[in-house]
XYZ file of C-alpha atoms in Angstrom:
707
model
C 181.795 67.772 57.257
C 180.808 67.785 53.619
C 177.214 68.658 52.776
C 174.900 65.681 52.397
C 173.666 64.658 48.965
C 170.050 65.067 47.884
C 169.036 61.620 49.148
C 170.116 62.316 52.719
C 169.370 66.024 53.136
C 166.468 65.171 55.421
C 168.700 63.246 57.821
C 169.507 64.966 61.080
C 173.245 65.042 61.885
C 174.412 64.083 65.365
C 175.207 67.742 66.057
C 175.376 70.878 63.895
C 179.150 70.382 63.830
C 178.804 67.100 61.958
C 177.418 68.893 58.898
C 178.667 72.199 57.482
C 175.248 73.286 56.243
C 173.868 72.898 59.762
C 176.884 74.626 61.286
C 176.584 77.641 59.003
C 172.885 77.891 59.872
C 173.527 78.424 63.602
C 172.195 81.934 64.468
C 174.876 84.421 65.503
C 174.257 87.005 68.236
C 176.135 90.317 68.499
C 175.705 93.727 70.107
C 173.598 94.745 73.101
C 171.775 97.935 74.062
C 169.580 98.680 77.090
C 166.686 101.150 77.237
C 167.002 104.086 79.694
C 164.399 102.580 82.028
C 166.112 99.189 81.985
C 162.993 97.427 80.701
C 164.157 96.557 77.185
C 167.297 94.770 76.055
C 167.972 94.568 72.310
C 170.520 92.493 70.440
C 171.320 91.698 66.804
C 170.973 88.196 65.362
C 172.444 87.078 62.037
C 170.826 84.123 60.272
C 171.765 82.380 57.033
C 169.733 83.386 53.990
C 167.763 80.898 51.910
C 170.467 80.709 49.216
C 173.177 80.028 51.790
C 175.430 82.769 50.407
C 174.914 85.571 52.914
C 173.788 86.339 56.442
C 170.881 88.649 57.206
C 170.660 90.518 60.499
C 167.617 91.430 62.560
C 166.977 93.079 65.914
C 165.636 90.971 68.742
C 164.322 92.007 72.134
C 165.478 90.008 75.156
C 163.668 90.106 78.500
C 166.038 91.552 81.153
C 163.994 89.755 83.798
C 164.714 86.406 82.193
C 161.041 85.350 82.025
C 159.707 86.068 78.532
C 160.973 84.398 75.383
C 163.125 86.585 73.134
C 161.181 88.078 70.217
C 162.143 89.446 66.835
C 161.260 93.128 66.368
C 162.564 93.865 62.839
C 162.476 91.929 59.601
C 163.776 92.788 56.140
C 165.862 91.329 53.328
C 168.617 93.911 53.883
C 168.740 93.455 57.649
C 169.240 95.831 60.558
C 172.128 96.620 62.883
C 173.694 99.275 65.128
C 170.787 99.525 67.582
C 170.933 102.388 70.119
C 168.241 103.579 72.530
C 167.482 107.291 72.747
C 166.777 108.995 76.064
C 163.002 108.847 75.413
C 163.078 105.098 74.749
C 162.913 105.254 70.953
C 165.205 102.766 69.240
C 167.509 103.943 66.458
C 169.174 101.533 64.061
C 170.649 101.482 60.572
C 169.425 99.503 57.583
C 169.677 99.543 53.789
C 166.151 98.212 53.340
C 163.925 100.278 50.990
C 161.971 103.179 52.425
C 158.243 102.425 51.914
C 157.606 106.143 51.506
C 160.284 106.515 48.777
C 160.181 103.206 46.879
C 161.859 104.714 43.800
C 164.999 105.774 45.686
C 168.158 103.659 45.640
C 168.433 101.899 49.019
C 171.262 103.159 51.218
C 172.204 102.483 54.824
C 169.761 104.917 56.423
C 168.919 105.888 59.996
C 165.660 104.277 61.129
C 163.597 104.805 64.270
C 161.327 102.355 66.089
C 159.053 104.337 68.458
C 159.095 103.369 72.113
C 155.312 103.077 72.251
C 155.078 100.632 69.361
C 154.286 100.720 65.680
C 156.439 100.058 62.639
C 159.908 101.426 62.105
C 160.300 104.379 59.737
C 163.188 106.165 58.101
C 164.397 109.003 60.287
C 167.082 110.200 57.906
C 168.590 109.067 54.619
C 171.474 110.420 52.573
C 173.377 109.319 49.479
C 176.516 108.382 51.420
C 174.615 106.383 54.016
C 174.818 106.438 57.817
C 177.452 104.671 59.904
C 177.549 104.542 63.699
C 174.857 106.105 65.896
C 175.377 107.777 69.284
C 172.412 108.782 71.474
C 172.734 110.744 74.718
C 171.501 108.982 77.845
C 169.879 112.038 79.436
C 169.122 114.377 76.535
C 167.448 114.472 73.149
C 170.758 114.453 71.273
C 171.752 112.096 68.482
C 175.099 112.123 66.687
C 175.913 109.928 63.688
C 179.069 109.038 61.831
C 178.800 109.304 58.057
C 181.139 109.786 55.116
C 181.462 112.677 52.677
C 183.511 113.080 49.523
C 186.489 115.259 50.403
C 185.609 118.061 47.991
C 181.909 118.302 48.818
C 180.633 121.670 50.018
C 177.343 120.442 51.528
C 174.996 117.461 51.532
C 173.426 118.300 48.142
C 176.842 118.727 46.553
C 177.996 115.449 48.089
C 175.032 113.642 46.531
C 175.782 115.196 43.127
C 179.436 114.153 43.262
C 178.568 110.596 44.255
C 176.071 110.343 41.421
C 178.637 111.620 38.920
C 181.209 109.020 39.999
C 178.604 106.251 39.844
C 177.145 107.289 36.486
C 180.583 107.625 34.907
C 181.845 104.389 36.517
C 184.825 106.149 38.090
C 186.587 104.206 40.843
C 189.916 106.045 40.811
C 191.161 107.613 44.056
C 193.867 110.283 44.306
C 195.763 110.081 47.613
C 197.984 112.619 49.299
C 198.453 110.790 52.599
C 198.808 107.397 54.272
C 197.292 104.814 54.631
C 195.450 104.129 51.391
C 193.666 100.940 52.462
C 192.731 99.174 55.683
C 192.029 95.459 56.307
C 189.730 94.938 53.301
C 188.641 98.485 52.472
C 190.058 100.880 49.905
C 190.185 104.224 51.696
C 188.828 107.299 49.974
C 187.662 109.345 48.302
C 185.022 109.469 51.053
C 186.114 110.618 54.507
C 184.319 110.068 57.834
C 182.618 112.929 59.640
C 180.518 113.350 62.778
C 177.100 114.973 62.378
C 174.515 116.235 64.828
C 170.980 115.114 63.918
C 168.547 118.048 64.114
C 164.977 118.947 63.083
C 164.719 120.150 59.512
C 162.244 122.532 57.946
C 158.799 122.482 59.588
C 155.884 120.814 57.846
C 153.866 122.931 55.462
C 151.382 124.908 57.536
C 147.736 124.002 57.073
C 148.373 120.940 54.916
C 146.424 117.915 56.260
C 148.622 115.228 57.813
C 148.222 112.265 60.121
C 148.864 112.666 63.820
C 152.220 110.875 63.615
C 153.662 113.273 61.048
C 156.998 114.748 62.100
C 159.279 117.304 60.448
C 162.169 115.795 58.528
C 165.580 115.597 60.147
C 168.771 117.137 58.835
C 172.483 116.798 59.571
C 174.857 119.449 60.846
C 178.501 118.665 60.179
C 180.465 118.881 63.421
C 183.834 118.043 61.864
C 183.985 119.587 58.365
C 187.768 120.019 58.519
C 188.583 116.571 59.923
C 190.018 115.236 56.678
C 190.987 111.622 57.198
C 191.587 111.968 60.933
C 188.365 110.264 62.021
C 189.067 107.060 60.113
C 188.759 104.123 62.500
C 188.067 106.581 65.334
C 186.478 105.626 68.649
C 183.871 108.137 69.860
C 181.546 108.498 72.866
C 178.785 111.005 73.623
C 178.406 112.588 77.056
C 175.210 111.725 78.980
C 173.915 115.296 78.631
C 174.562 115.292 74.891
C 176.728 118.401 74.925
C 180.105 116.873 74.054
C 181.434 114.063 71.930
C 184.859 112.709 72.824
C 186.830 111.017 70.088
C 190.206 109.668 69.122
C 191.654 111.791 66.326
C 194.550 110.730 64.120
C 197.524 113.071 64.216
C 199.807 112.784 61.176
C 203.529 112.525 61.919
C 206.650 112.583 59.787
C 207.545 109.576 57.652
C 203.885 108.615 57.090
C 203.445 107.780 60.779
C 200.537 108.788 63.010
C 199.117 108.418 66.490
C 195.758 109.150 68.114
C 195.132 112.221 70.224
C 191.967 112.745 72.268
C 189.611 115.576 71.326
C 186.389 117.020 72.699
C 183.839 118.325 70.185
C 181.155 120.723 71.371
C 177.886 119.509 69.834
C 176.307 122.968 69.833
C 179.123 124.754 67.995
C 181.404 122.094 66.534
C 184.353 123.609 68.402
C 187.096 121.018 68.771
C 189.529 120.996 71.693
C 192.549 118.729 71.991
C 192.486 117.207 75.483
C 195.395 114.753 75.359
C 198.366 114.814 73.014
C 201.527 113.101 74.233
C 204.470 111.980 72.160
C 204.732 108.203 72.080
C 201.146 107.602 73.266
C 197.778 107.132 71.590
C 194.549 107.863 73.466
C 191.073 106.364 73.097
C 187.889 107.409 74.948
C 185.864 105.120 77.176
C 182.476 105.892 78.730
C 181.697 109.205 80.446
C 180.715 109.144 84.117
C 177.018 109.681 84.929
C 177.698 113.212 86.227
C 179.626 114.036 83.077
C 182.802 115.005 84.938
C 185.080 112.006 84.328
C 186.024 110.294 81.099
C 187.563 106.840 81.070
C 190.614 106.931 78.802
C 192.773 104.131 77.411
C 196.364 104.927 76.492
C 198.554 102.735 74.307
C 202.275 103.306 74.058
C 204.094 103.235 70.739
C 205.999 100.056 70.149
C 209.727 99.845 69.568
C 211.797 96.875 68.424
C 212.667 96.284 72.081
C 209.423 97.161 73.863
C 205.908 95.780 73.461
C 202.998 98.217 73.783
C 201.647 99.008 77.210
C 197.919 99.604 77.554
C 196.827 101.645 80.566
C 193.549 102.945 81.974
C 193.028 106.520 83.216
C 190.358 108.945 84.342
C 190.307 112.396 82.767
C 188.649 115.315 84.510
C 186.646 116.797 81.621
C 185.073 119.486 83.778
C 188.477 121.034 84.453
C 189.789 124.490 83.553
C 187.540 126.142 80.980
C 186.083 122.717 80.238
C 189.227 122.056 78.273
C 190.153 119.137 80.467
C 191.823 118.825 83.826
C 193.992 116.210 85.465
C 194.638 112.794 83.954
C 194.641 110.276 86.803
C 196.044 106.741 86.495
C 193.485 104.057 87.285
C 194.618 100.625 88.505
C 198.067 100.914 86.931
C 199.387 98.233 89.284
C 196.999 95.748 87.675
C 198.931 93.870 84.982
C 196.092 93.483 82.471
C 194.867 95.396 79.433
C 191.479 96.760 80.460
C 188.653 97.644 78.063
C 186.327 100.119 79.846
C 182.682 99.178 79.394
C 180.268 101.065 81.671
C 179.974 103.142 84.851
C 177.836 102.261 87.816
C 174.944 104.753 88.016
C 176.342 106.426 91.168
C 179.754 106.897 89.533
C 181.524 104.916 92.254
C 183.081 102.324 89.976
C 183.854 101.444 86.404
C 183.122 98.049 84.858
C 185.777 96.763 82.466
C 186.646 93.563 80.664
C 190.160 92.197 80.205
C 191.779 89.004 78.973
C 192.583 86.836 81.980
C 194.068 83.339 81.803
C 191.942 81.931 78.990
C 188.882 84.031 79.778
C 187.751 87.654 79.489
C 185.805 88.376 82.688
C 184.000 91.480 83.895
C 185.909 93.432 86.555
C 184.850 96.248 88.846
C 187.358 99.054 89.438
C 186.521 101.439 92.261
C 187.195 105.140 91.808
C 187.456 108.027 94.271
C 184.558 107.921 96.703
C 184.004 104.201 96.288
C 183.492 102.541 99.698
C 185.509 99.575 98.437
C 188.574 101.729 97.923
C 189.792 103.704 94.942
C 191.366 101.679 92.129
C 190.543 98.371 93.787
C 190.100 95.723 91.066
C 187.499 93.059 91.775
C 186.751 90.208 89.387
C 182.972 89.860 89.147
C 182.456 86.888 86.815
C 184.153 83.692 87.901
C 183.525 81.419 84.919
C 185.987 80.724 82.092
C 184.064 82.820 79.602
C 184.530 86.002 77.587
C 182.190 88.958 78.141
C 181.464 91.824 75.758
C 178.898 94.612 75.263
C 178.446 95.243 78.996
C 175.589 97.588 79.964
C 174.354 98.482 83.471
C 170.778 98.581 84.774
C 169.553 101.989 86.024
C 169.327 100.720 89.626
C 172.983 99.624 89.574
C 172.172 96.159 90.863
C 172.640 94.269 87.615
C 174.622 94.402 84.411
C 173.888 92.708 81.120
C 176.397 91.375 78.626
C 177.044 88.912 75.869
C 178.968 85.872 77.084
C 180.726 83.175 75.087
C 183.262 80.428 75.596
C 184.369 77.341 73.707
C 181.267 75.645 75.088
C 178.770 78.082 73.506
C 178.556 81.089 71.161
C 177.593 84.577 72.331
C 174.429 84.699 74.442
C 172.805 87.437 76.577
C 173.239 87.160 80.346
C 172.433 89.100 83.505
C 175.188 89.669 86.076
C 174.399 90.329 89.733
C 176.846 93.097 90.617
C 176.827 92.236 94.318
C 177.480 88.497 94.073
C 178.861 88.073 90.555
C 176.237 85.415 89.828
C 175.456 85.101 86.126
C 172.052 84.078 84.738
C 171.540 83.123 81.116
C 168.576 85.019 79.646
C 166.109 83.443 77.215
C 168.030 83.779 73.966
C 166.969 84.111 70.320
C 168.403 80.643 69.652
C 169.339 77.547 71.615
C 172.944 76.649 72.312
C 174.301 74.358 69.593
C 175.080 70.907 70.933
C 178.519 69.387 70.378
C 180.069 66.025 71.210
C 183.375 66.070 73.019
C 185.059 67.565 76.041
C 187.088 70.682 76.770
C 190.034 70.675 79.164
C 192.441 73.305 80.443
C 196.045 72.077 80.138
C 199.451 73.654 80.596
C 203.166 73.028 80.704
C 206.332 74.871 81.719
C 208.688 76.301 79.106
C 212.477 75.949 79.303
C 212.763 79.423 80.837
C 210.237 78.532 83.542
C 207.320 80.396 81.959
C 203.847 78.885 82.089
C 202.311 77.867 78.741
C 198.530 77.363 79.079
C 196.091 75.983 76.510
C 192.657 74.542 75.900
C 192.349 70.994 74.586
C 189.152 69.965 72.801
C 188.820 66.179 72.687
C 186.501 64.014 70.598
C 184.116 61.699 72.358
C 185.711 58.282 72.841
C 189.350 59.373 72.670
C 191.285 56.899 74.826
C 194.471 54.881 75.063
C 192.759 52.226 72.985
C 191.684 54.753 70.365
C 193.917 57.848 70.590
C 192.914 60.910 68.616
C 195.091 62.650 66.011
C 196.114 66.117 67.204
C 195.738 69.524 65.545
C 197.843 72.348 66.968
C 195.932 75.596 66.315
C 197.970 78.808 66.620
C 196.024 82.018 67.219
C 196.473 85.259 65.311
C 197.192 88.697 66.623
C 199.696 87.916 67.965
C 198.391 90.071 70.826
C 195.367 87.935 71.622
C 194.157 84.816 73.365
C 192.107 81.694 72.719
C 189.352 82.668 75.156
C 186.083 83.125 73.267
C 183.843 81.364 70.787
C 184.985 81.793 67.184
C 183.012 81.120 64.020
C 186.057 81.208 61.752
C 188.295 78.805 63.693
C 185.814 76.578 65.443
C 187.431 73.488 66.996
C 184.210 71.478 67.276
C 183.992 71.056 63.502
C 187.269 69.098 63.523
C 186.498 67.406 66.835
C 183.363 66.048 65.137
C 185.685 64.407 62.588
C 187.691 62.691 65.337
C 190.563 65.143 65.831
C 191.759 66.610 69.116
C 192.376 70.378 68.864
C 195.020 72.123 70.984
C 194.554 75.893 71.515
C 197.654 77.334 73.245
C 198.471 80.851 74.462
C 202.253 81.103 73.926
C 204.464 84.140 74.503
C 202.874 87.309 73.023
C 199.408 86.205 74.181
C 197.294 88.565 76.289
C 195.770 87.786 79.662
C 198.955 86.663 81.411
C 200.690 89.948 82.136
C 203.113 92.253 80.371
C 206.057 89.889 80.847
C 204.312 87.145 78.875
C 203.948 89.568 75.967
C 207.462 90.926 76.237
C 208.976 87.397 76.191
C 208.206 87.101 72.509
C 208.437 90.718 71.433
C 210.541 91.193 68.306
C 211.562 87.527 68.467
C 208.621 85.692 66.965
C 210.718 82.677 66.056
C 212.020 82.146 69.599
C 209.791 82.023 72.708
C 206.462 81.810 70.826
C 207.808 78.866 68.811
C 209.435 77.045 71.719
C 206.300 77.575 73.839
C 204.195 75.951 71.121
C 206.544 73.004 70.861
C 206.646 72.618 74.645
C 202.865 72.444 75.030
C 202.664 70.065 72.048
C 205.353 67.848 73.617
C 203.357 67.767 76.830
C 200.006 66.949 75.238
C 201.257 64.174 72.951
C 202.403 62.290 76.047
C 198.743 61.707 76.907
C 197.506 58.186 76.163
C 194.390 59.567 74.435
C 196.511 61.490 71.873
C 198.229 59.851 68.892
C 201.638 61.540 68.680
C 202.304 59.948 65.277
C 199.430 61.852 63.666
C 199.747 65.589 64.316
C 199.276 68.745 62.234
C 199.769 72.467 62.816
C 197.347 75.165 61.671
C 197.157 78.927 61.988
C 195.951 82.172 60.415
C 197.550 85.629 60.206
C 200.242 85.573 62.926
C 199.214 81.958 63.432
C 199.882 81.454 59.720
C 203.278 83.086 60.118
C 204.018 80.681 62.954
C 202.792 77.726 60.880
C 205.281 78.774 58.193
C 208.026 79.121 60.786
C 207.199 75.712 62.243
C 207.398 74.172 58.767
C 210.948 75.433 58.318
C 212.149 74.423 61.792
C 210.760 70.909 62.305
C 209.295 67.977 60.397
C 207.407 66.600 63.397
C 203.999 67.389 61.863
C 202.350 65.394 59.084
C 200.628 68.444 57.580
C 200.544 72.213 57.995
C 197.694 74.599 57.141
C 198.734 78.253 56.775
C 196.020 80.881 56.248
C 196.569 84.589 55.406
C 200.144 84.133 56.505
C 203.265 86.272 56.681
C 206.066 84.653 54.701
C 208.820 87.123 53.771
C 209.052 89.733 56.515
C 211.288 92.042 54.498
C 208.584 92.169 51.809
C 205.613 92.239 54.191
C 206.583 95.350 56.183
C 206.243 98.062 53.523
C 203.254 96.426 51.780
C 200.854 95.797 54.658
C 197.997 98.274 55.108
C 199.604 99.856 58.175
C 203.332 99.707 57.497
C 204.052 102.501 59.961
C 203.183 100.200 62.870
C 205.047 97.193 61.565
C 208.223 99.116 60.790
C 208.384 100.307 64.422
C 208.022 96.764 65.708
C 211.072 95.141 64.145
C 214.291 96.427 62.685
C 215.205 95.174 59.220
C 217.710 92.816 60.835
C 215.115 91.454 63.264
C 212.631 90.926 60.436
C 215.136 88.870 58.475
C 216.170 86.892 61.531
C 212.534 85.892 62.086
C 211.483 85.482 58.443
C 210.164 82.010 57.505
C 211.067 82.365 53.815
C 214.760 81.932 54.586
C 214.084 78.350 55.697
C 212.037 77.154 52.729
C 214.701 74.597 51.764
C 214.080 72.812 55.083
C 210.353 72.313 54.474
C 209.480 68.674 53.932
C 205.931 68.776 55.334
C 202.930 69.077 52.970
C 201.445 72.573 53.316
C 197.987 73.898 52.491
C 198.345 77.606 51.690
C 195.119 79.666 51.931
C 194.854 83.339 50.975
C 192.267 85.913 49.905
C 193.095 88.477 47.226
C 191.320 91.286 49.121
C 193.503 90.824 52.203
C 195.226 94.152 52.770
C 196.584 93.356 56.233
C 198.633 90.417 54.892
C 198.753 91.199 51.169
C 198.280 88.471 48.599
C 201.940 88.810 47.621
C 202.818 86.871 50.769
C 200.694 83.915 49.682
C 201.864 84.074 46.061
C 205.524 84.137 47.023
C 205.052 81.358 49.567
C 203.318 79.203 46.980
C 205.995 79.724 44.321
C 208.878 79.128 46.708
C 207.272 75.948 48.094
C 207.022 74.592 44.555
C 210.483 75.816 43.569
C 212.647 75.377 46.665
C 211.067 73.132 49.328
C 211.879 69.447 49.681
C 208.431 68.738 48.237
C 208.946 70.975 45.217
C 207.023 70.292 42.012
C 208.390 67.301 40.097
C 209.000 66.953 36.368
C 205.240 66.601 35.860
C 204.512 69.730 37.900
C 202.994 67.698 40.730
C 203.442 68.404 44.431
C 201.961 67.457 47.796
C 201.433 71.142 48.615
C 198.088 72.821 47.880
C 196.963 76.446 47.420
C 193.349 77.433 48.169
C 192.845 80.888 46.652
C 189.837 83.182 47.165
C 189.786 86.054 44.618
C 187.019 87.957 46.451
C 187.734 87.258 50.139
C 189.798 89.249 52.606
C 191.854 88.466 55.716
C 188.956 86.339 56.898
C 186.708 84.087 54.850
C 183.343 85.719 55.459
C 180.979 84.466 52.765
C 179.165 81.330 53.982
C 179.688 79.374 50.772
C 183.421 80.074 50.960
C 183.640 79.142 54.643
C 182.085 75.830 53.606
C 184.752 75.364 50.937
C 187.486 76.392 53.423
C 186.541 73.759 55.974
C 185.921 71.153 53.274
C 189.382 71.596 51.753
C 191.020 71.620 55.187
C 189.298 68.353 56.062
C 190.367 66.814 52.745
C 193.989 67.880 53.258
C 194.174 66.662 56.855
C 192.515 63.338 56.103
C 194.896 62.712 53.230
C 198.032 63.430 55.222
C 197.122 62.331 58.751
C 194.585 59.575 58.251
C 195.574 58.266 54.818
C 191.947 58.706 53.769
C 190.523 60.193 50.584
C 187.868 62.675 51.687
C 186.536 64.402 48.554
C 187.054 68.133 48.090
C 183.840 70.197 47.903
C 181.933 69.763 44.655
C 181.747 73.542 44.298
C 185.439 73.599 43.357
C 184.574 71.819 40.128
C 187.400 69.290 40.466
């Protein structure tokens, strides 16, 4: 996987997965928006910059009819994202590229508009704090944006002055009075998110000559001036008529806890009404029905040490008494899956959702009242073993469009026939990357009778005569599933080096029902661990797998489980643990969202399941990987793990300070390794470590490490 030297750079690798530079250059598709008339489909494509140190995004138009080749419609060094069609067909997006009409201004993430009838994009609105998400009404000329303001700012001009003062005086300090103070990789504050209505500003100067395309400037009207921090990480949707925005809204609770209530914000007045507020539940808005009367709502129950969360789908009558909300009706509560509402059919008869389902994430149709198929009937539309996201529906209701991925291909735009479920791949901005190997669905039965499913990626040529070494990959979450393409943990890179990669969904995984989650709840070291060992036991019995050469790898929860595995068994030749939980008593109060963790396990449960108490049992070489900007699993976990491996494990540092363990540290990366040059180093070090311990080969570490 190492990059080729200067003499062989012109050589073409067998596949992009045989060379990291080629792999990192594969274009990455995300997001999907459909014009009101259904004629234009726009997605975002990220491509690797010339220096290989960052990705740049651009908007591409895809033909919904599947005839024309996809074409790029924006181009800049800063890139574009967040595309949303307005009711008149104009395309809004955000970008930090310089404004040609204000070249002296510092670039910020501004709101841009690409007219429906052609021409170049122009800045619609810019502000010192930038623009975040964009919401455009389907049937009205209403645009709402999310943007941040400094907490003490009185208006937009004052906000700009305060930001300039902090920047000029190089002040980074933040004074907090609430919780949390950071999230994933972001330091929260002093800016706070707000929702703004976008409106016409002052009219153009009368009588002054202008071109025919001149338009009055736009301005923002703050709809949530008193929101404080309650819109952080909020989910918001705009009604089709543009009159109301529905949003989750954080409600502070005692002991630094919180939950999300559901609010309705009147766009004309900014009046905010609480629609749903129930102890022990958080609410999140889904799409609004075409007639504006029903809002899809997702509820999530608070966890307890004994009970996993339950995620349920509802319909809320938002045209009820005094427009303050009416009845909340359960929708498909007998269906044992966690639905993500995506889009309504144009006649309002059904809701399209996605949900994890047995190693896939299909599109489902759920009928509502008045649906000829029967209210709350759940029908799976897509039959393939793929994951679907960004679902949008054509105006005629006959087709839907989505991004689809699986372990066979990264995200690509597709058209779904809503009558038959047939899926057609649309001409995409890039071809599918070719890989060598095969993908199989495998499973076994755990000791308690539970099913343990997995994917197995096999290298070409694996056989009884030439069995492949096996890598057990443990997913994060833990509430998740191996069911979609991943750029960060891509099995085909290791398959290209001759390894087989096992991707199991043990207890706690989604897509197999609430019982499968509950089996491992609060007992991470029990059913999830024994499930992983059971599926590994089953797979190593295959003649094309070499049971004498196996390794375990995982990140986040998967890293926790890798640490747990290391202290419970010496069956593996090597273990790679990324962004991992090590000492659960330490982790709980220091993670970015301690209030959730501390409800999940009691102190006694945390200790019972803490890997650090078994460090003396570890006799397997471990590669520890951690980023300093990881706030979800703070760097203290990696630092303590590293010290205790060298001080207490059976491979502790000797009298010369040498050990078989390794620590790959990224001072400027977070929970993930996002910078391309660092992803290259990550995979290069992993390959070196595995080859050394499984294959007894000396694969050099990346030159960039300077070793």
